Tab-separated table of C-alpha atoms and ligand atoms in Angstrom:
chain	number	residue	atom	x	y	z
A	1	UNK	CA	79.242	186.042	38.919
A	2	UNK	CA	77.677	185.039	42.042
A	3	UNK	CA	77.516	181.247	42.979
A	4	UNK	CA	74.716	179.911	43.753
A	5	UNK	CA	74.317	178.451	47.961
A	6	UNK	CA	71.759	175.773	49.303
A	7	UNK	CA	71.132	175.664	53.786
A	8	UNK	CA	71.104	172.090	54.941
A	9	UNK	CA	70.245	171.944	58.647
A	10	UNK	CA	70.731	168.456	60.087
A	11	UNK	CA	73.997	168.401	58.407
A	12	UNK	CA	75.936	166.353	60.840
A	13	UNK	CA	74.387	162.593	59.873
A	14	UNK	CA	71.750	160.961	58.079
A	15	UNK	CA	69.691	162.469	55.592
A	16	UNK	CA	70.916	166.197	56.353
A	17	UNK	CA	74.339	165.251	55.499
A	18	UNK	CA	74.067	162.874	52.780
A	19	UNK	CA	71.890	166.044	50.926
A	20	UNK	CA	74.735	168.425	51.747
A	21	UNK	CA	77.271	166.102	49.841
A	22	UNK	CA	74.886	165.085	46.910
A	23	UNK	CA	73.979	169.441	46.728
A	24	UNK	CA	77.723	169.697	46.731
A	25	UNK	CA	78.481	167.734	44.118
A	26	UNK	CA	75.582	169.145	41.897
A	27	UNK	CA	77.820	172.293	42.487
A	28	UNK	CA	75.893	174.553	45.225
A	29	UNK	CA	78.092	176.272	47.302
A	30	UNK	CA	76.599	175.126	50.913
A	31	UNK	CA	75.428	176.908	54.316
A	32	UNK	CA	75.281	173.425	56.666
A	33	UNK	CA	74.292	173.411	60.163
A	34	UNK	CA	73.774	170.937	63.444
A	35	UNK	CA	73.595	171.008	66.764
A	36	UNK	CA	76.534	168.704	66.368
A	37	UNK	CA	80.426	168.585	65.507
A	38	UNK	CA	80.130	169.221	61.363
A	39	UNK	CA	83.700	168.936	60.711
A	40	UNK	CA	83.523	165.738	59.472
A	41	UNK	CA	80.513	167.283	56.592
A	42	UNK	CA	81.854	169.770	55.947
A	43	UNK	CA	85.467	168.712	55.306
A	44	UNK	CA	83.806	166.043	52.881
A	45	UNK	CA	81.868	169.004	51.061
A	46	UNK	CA	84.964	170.976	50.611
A	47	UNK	CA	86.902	168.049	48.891
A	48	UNK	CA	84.310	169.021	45.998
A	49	UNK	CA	85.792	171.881	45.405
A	50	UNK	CA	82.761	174.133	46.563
A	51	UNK	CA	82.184	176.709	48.970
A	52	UNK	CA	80.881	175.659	52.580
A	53	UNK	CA	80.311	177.199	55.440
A	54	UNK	CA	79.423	175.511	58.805
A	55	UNK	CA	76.887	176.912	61.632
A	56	UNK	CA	76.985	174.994	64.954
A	57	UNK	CA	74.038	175.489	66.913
A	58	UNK	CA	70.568	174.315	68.345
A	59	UNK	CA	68.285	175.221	65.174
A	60	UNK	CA	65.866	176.014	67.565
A	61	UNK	CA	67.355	178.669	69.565
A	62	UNK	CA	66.735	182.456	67.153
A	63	UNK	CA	70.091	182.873	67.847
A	64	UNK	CA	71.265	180.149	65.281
A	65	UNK	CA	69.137	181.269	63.049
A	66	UNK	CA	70.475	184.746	63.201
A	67	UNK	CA	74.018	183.126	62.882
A	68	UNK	CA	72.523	181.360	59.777
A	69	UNK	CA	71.423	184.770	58.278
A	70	UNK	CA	74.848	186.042	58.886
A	71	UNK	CA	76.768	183.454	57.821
A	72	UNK	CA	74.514	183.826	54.398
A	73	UNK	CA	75.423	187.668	54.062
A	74	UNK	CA	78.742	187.429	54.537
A	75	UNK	CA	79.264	184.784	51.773
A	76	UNK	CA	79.517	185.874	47.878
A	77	UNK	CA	76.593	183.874	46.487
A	78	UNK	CA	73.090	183.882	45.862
A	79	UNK	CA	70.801	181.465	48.815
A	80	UNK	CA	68.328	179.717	46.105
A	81	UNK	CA	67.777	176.324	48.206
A	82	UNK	CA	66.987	175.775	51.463
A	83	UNK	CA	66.589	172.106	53.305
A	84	UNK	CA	64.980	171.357	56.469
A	85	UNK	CA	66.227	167.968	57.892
A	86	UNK	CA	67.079	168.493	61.320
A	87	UNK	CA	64.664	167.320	63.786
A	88	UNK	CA	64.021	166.017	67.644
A	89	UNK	CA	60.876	164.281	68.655
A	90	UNK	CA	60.453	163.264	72.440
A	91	UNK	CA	59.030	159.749	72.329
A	92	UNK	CA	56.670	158.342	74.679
A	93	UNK	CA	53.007	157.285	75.153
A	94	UNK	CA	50.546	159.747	74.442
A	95	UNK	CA	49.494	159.925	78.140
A	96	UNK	CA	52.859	160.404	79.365
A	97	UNK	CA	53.945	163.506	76.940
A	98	UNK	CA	54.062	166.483	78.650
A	99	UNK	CA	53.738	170.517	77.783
A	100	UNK	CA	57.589	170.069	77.409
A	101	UNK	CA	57.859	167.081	75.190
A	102	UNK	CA	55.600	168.882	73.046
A	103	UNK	CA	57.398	172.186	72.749
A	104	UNK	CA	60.300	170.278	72.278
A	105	UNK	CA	59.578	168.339	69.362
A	106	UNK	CA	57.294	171.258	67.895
A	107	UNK	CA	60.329	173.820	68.891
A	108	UNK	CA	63.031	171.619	67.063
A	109	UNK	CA	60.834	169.558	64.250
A	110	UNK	CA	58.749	172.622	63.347
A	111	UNK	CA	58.792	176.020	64.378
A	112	UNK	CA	62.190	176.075	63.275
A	113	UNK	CA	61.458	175.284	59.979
A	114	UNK	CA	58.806	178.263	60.211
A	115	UNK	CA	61.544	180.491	61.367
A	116	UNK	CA	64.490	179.362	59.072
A	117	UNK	CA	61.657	180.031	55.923
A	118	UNK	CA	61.344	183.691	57.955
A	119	UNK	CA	65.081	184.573	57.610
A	120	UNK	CA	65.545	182.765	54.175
A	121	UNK	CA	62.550	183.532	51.457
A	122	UNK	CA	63.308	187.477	51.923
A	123	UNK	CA	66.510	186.682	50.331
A	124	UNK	CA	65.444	184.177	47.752
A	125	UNK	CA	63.162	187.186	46.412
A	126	UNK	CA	65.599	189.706	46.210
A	127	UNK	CA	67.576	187.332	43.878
A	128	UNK	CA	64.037	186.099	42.210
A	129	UNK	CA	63.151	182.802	43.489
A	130	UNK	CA	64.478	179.504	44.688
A	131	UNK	CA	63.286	175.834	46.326
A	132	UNK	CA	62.661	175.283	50.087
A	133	UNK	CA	62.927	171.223	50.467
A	134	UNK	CA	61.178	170.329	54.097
A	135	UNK	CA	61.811	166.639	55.174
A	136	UNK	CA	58.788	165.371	56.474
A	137	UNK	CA	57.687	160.994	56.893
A	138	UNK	CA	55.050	158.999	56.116
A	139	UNK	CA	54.460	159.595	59.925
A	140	UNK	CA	52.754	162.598	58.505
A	141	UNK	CA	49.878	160.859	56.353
A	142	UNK	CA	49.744	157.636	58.599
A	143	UNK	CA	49.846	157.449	62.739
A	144	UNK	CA	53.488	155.469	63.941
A	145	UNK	CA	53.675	153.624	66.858
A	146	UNK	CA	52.468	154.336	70.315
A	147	UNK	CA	55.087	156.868	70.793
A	148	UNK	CA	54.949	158.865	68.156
A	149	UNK	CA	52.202	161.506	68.724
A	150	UNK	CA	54.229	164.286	68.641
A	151	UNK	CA	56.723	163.635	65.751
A	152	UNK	CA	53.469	162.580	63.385
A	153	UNK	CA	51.585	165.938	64.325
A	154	UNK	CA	55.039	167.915	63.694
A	155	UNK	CA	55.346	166.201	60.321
A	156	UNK	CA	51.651	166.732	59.558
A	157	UNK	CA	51.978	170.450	60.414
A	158	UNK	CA	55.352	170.578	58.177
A	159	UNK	CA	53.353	169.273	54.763
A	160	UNK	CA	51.012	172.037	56.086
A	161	UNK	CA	53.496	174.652	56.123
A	162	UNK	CA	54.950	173.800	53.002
A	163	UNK	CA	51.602	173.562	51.351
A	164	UNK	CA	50.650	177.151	52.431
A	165	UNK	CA	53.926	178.522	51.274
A	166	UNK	CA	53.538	176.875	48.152
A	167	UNK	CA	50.589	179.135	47.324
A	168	UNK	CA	51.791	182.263	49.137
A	169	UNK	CA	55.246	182.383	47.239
A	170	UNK	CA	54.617	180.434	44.248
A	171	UNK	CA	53.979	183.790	41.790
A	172	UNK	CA	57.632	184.846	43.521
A	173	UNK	CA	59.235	181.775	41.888
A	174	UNK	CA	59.594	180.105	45.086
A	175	UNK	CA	58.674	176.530	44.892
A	176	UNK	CA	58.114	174.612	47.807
A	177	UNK	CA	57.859	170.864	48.699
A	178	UNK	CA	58.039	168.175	51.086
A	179	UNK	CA	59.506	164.581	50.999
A	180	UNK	CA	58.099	161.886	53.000
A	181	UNK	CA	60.507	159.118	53.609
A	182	UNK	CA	59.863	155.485	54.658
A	183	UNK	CA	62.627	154.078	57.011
A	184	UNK	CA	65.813	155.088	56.323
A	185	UNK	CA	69.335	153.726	57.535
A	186	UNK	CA	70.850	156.831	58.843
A	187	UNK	CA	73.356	155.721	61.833
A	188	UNK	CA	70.536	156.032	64.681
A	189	UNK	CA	68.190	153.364	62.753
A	190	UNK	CA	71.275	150.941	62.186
A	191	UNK	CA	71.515	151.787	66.008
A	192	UNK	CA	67.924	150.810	66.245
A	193	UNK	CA	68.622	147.657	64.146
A	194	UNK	CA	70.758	146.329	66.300
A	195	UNK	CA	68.977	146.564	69.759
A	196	UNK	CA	65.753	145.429	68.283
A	197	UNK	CA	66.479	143.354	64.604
A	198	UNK	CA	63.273	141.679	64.957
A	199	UNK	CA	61.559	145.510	64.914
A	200	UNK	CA	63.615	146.499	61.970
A	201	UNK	CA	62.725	143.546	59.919
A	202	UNK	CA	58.786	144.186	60.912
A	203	UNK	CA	58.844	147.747	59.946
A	204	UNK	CA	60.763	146.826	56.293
A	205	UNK	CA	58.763	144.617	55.842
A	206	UNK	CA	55.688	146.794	55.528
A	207	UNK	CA	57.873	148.526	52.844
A	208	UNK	CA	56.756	147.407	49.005
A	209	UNK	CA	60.423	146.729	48.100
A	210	UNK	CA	60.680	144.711	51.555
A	211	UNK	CA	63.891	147.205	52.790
A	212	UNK	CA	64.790	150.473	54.249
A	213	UNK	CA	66.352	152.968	51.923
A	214	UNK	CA	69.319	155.035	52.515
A	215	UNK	CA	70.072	158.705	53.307
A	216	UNK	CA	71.495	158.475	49.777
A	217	UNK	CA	68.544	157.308	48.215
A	218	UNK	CA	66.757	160.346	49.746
A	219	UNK	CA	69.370	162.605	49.007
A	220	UNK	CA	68.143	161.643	45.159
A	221	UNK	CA	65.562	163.268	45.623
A	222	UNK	CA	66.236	166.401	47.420
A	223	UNK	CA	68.637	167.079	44.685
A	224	UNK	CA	65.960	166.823	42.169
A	225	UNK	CA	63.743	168.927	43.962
A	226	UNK	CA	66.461	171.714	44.509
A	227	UNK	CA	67.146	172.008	41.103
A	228	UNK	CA	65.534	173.158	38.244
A	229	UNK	CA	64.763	169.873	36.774
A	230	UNK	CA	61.923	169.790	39.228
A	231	UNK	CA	60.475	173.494	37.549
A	232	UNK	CA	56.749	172.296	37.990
A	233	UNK	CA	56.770	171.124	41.190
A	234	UNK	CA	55.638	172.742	43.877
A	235	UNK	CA	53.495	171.970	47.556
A	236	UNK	CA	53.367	168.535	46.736
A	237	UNK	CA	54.109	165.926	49.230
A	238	UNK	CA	56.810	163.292	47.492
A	239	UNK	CA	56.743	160.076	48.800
A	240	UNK	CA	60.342	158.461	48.951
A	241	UNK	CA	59.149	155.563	50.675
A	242	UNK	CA	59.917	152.234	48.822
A	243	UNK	CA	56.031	151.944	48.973
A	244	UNK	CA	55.517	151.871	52.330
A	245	UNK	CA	52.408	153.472	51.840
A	246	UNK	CA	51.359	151.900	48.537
A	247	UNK	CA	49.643	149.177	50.805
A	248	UNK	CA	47.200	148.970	54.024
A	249	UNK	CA	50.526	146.985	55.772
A	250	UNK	CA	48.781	143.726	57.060
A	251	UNK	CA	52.470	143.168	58.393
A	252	UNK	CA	51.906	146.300	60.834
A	253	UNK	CA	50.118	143.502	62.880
A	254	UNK	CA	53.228	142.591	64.684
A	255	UNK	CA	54.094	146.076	65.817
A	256	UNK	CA	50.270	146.169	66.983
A	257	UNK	CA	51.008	143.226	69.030
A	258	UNK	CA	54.262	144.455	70.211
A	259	UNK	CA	52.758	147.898	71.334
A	260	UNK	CA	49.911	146.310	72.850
A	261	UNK	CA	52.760	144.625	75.094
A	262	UNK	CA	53.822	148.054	75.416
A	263	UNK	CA	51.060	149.419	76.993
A	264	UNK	CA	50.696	146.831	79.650
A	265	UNK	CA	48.161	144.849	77.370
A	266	UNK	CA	45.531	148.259	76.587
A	267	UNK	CA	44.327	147.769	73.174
A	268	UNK	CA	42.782	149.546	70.498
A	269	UNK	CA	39.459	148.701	70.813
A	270	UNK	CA	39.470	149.627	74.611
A	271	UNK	CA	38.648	153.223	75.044
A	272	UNK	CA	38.590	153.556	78.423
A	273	UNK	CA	42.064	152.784	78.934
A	274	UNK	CA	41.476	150.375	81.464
A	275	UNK	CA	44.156	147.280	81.728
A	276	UNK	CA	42.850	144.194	80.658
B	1	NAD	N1	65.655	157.889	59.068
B	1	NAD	C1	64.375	157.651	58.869
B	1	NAD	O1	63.933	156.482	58.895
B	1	NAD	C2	63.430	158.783	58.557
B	1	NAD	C3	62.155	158.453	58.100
B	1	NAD	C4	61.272	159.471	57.814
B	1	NAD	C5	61.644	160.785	57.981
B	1	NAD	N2	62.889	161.073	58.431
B	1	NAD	C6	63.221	162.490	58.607
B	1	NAD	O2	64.458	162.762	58.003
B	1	NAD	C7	65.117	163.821	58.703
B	1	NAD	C8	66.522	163.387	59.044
B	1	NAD	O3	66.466	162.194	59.798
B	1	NAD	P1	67.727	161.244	59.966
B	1	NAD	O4	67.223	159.875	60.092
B	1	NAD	O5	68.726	161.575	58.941
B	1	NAD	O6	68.177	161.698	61.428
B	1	NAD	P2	69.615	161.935	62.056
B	1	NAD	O7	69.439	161.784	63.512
B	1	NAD	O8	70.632	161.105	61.370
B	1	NAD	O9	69.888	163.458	61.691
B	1	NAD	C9	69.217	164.488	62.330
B	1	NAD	C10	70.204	165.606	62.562
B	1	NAD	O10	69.509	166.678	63.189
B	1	NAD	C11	70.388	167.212	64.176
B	1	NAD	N3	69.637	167.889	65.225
B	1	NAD	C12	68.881	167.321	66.201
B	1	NAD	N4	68.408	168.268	67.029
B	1	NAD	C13	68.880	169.452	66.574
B	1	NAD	C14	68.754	170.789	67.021
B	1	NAD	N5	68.031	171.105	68.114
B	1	NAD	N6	69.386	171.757	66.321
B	1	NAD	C15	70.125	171.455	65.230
B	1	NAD	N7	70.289	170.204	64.762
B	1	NAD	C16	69.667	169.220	65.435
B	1	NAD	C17	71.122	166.001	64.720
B	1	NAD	O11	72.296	166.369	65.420
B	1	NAD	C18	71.374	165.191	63.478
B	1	NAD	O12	72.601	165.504	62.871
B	1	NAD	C19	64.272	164.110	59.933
B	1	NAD	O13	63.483	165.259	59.696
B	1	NAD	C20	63.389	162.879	60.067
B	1	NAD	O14	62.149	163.167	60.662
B	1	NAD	C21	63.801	160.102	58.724
């Protein structure tokens, strides 16, 4: 009887690789993949006891995804799951993005996402349906900070995608959804924490339950939404945000104040752009 495999991409750290070890333990055998080193993943996934395979590559170069086609084929088990984590977002002022900061963050946060579904939902038909799990943000409902044009209009487009998919493979048995986490301590936000604490605290503190959650927490959820526990579900956008959108966020005023700083004083109400 053929087992029954789940794609992580991401793999290496954060949210990506606390999935892959929650999916493992459920008992999916596991495709994982990073543009990073994912011994360390994958040598936690196989103390399971399941089958996992690792693909090294940039998720946004067709080669990798070809590799992650392969790698698919060659194992004995069916693909039913498939979880988009991985993602790159070039982060600067709106004004100072350029055509390659753009593809960049569209190339790595998006399209390959569009092109992983591509290789992927062929074979979740032939073996009659499965659950595509894209990790969006709240940066896709609400705008971030000044430098975060690109990564919020990636994220929007994602809960697009997913959306359209929804409807398009839904009578296939292919459910489709996105989560939308609020700050989460994988390692580059406890990096964050420490150069700037006094950012941290601001942004959890625009959180209902006043912290950040943790890749684990998230990983909760993706497991749900794999499985068939979630049968109903499908294009919906699940918060997994600790409320950080259950509330307008009068707290947010402090990062107002500290991007106005940002921007050499420019505010919100001054259109023109000119410096004050
Ligand atoms: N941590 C948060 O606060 C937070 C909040 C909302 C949404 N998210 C979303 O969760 C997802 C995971 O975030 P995270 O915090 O765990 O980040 P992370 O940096 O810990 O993990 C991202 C992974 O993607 C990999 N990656 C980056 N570029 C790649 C490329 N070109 N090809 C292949 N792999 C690549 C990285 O090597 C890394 O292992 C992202 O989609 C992010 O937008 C995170």
């Amino acid at each position: 009887m053929k087992h029954r495999t789940v794609v992580v991409t991401g793999a290496s750290k954060g949210i990506g690789r606390a999935s892959s070890l929650k999916l493992a333990s459920d008992g999916y055998d596991l495709v994982v993949t990073d543009i990073l080193d994912l011994s360390g993943t994958v040598a936690d996934i196989r103390k399971t006891g399941v089958t996992v395979n690792g693909v090294r590559g940039d998720i946004s170069n067709p080669a990798t995804i070809e590799k992650i086609g392969k790698k698919i084929d060659e194992t004995d088990s069916k693909v039913i799951g498939l979880v988009n984590s991985a993602f790159s977002m070039a982060s600067k002022p709106f004004l100072r993005l350029n055509d390659d900061d753009w593809d960049h963050t569209f190339n790595v946060s998006f399209f390959a996402t569009v092109k992983l579904c591509r290789k992927v939902i062929p074979m979740m038909l032939k073996v009659g349906g499965g659950s595509i799990v894209n990790i969006s943000s709240v940066h896709a409902l609400a705008a971030g900070d000044v430098n975060s044009a690109a990564y919020d209009a990636a994220k929007a487009a994602m809960n697009a995608l997913t959306r359209s998919l929804a409807m398009e493979f839904g009578p296939e048995n292919i459910r489709v959804n996105s989560i939308l986490p609020g700050l989460v301590t994988s390692e580059r936000i406890i990096e964050w924490k420490r150069e700037d604490p006094l950012g941290f605290s601001a942004s959890e503190s625009t959180h209902a339950l006043r912290r950040a959650g943790t890749p684990e927490e998230i990983a909760e959820a993706v497991s749900f939404l794999i499985s068939e526990r979630s049968s109903f579900i499908t294009g919906s956008s699940m918060l997994v945000d600790g409320g950080q959108m259950a509330s307008i966020n009068e707290t947010a005023a402090l990062n107002i104040v500290r991007n106005s700083a940002l921007l050499g004083g420019r505010n919100a109400r001054n259109h023109s752009g000119k410096r004050r």
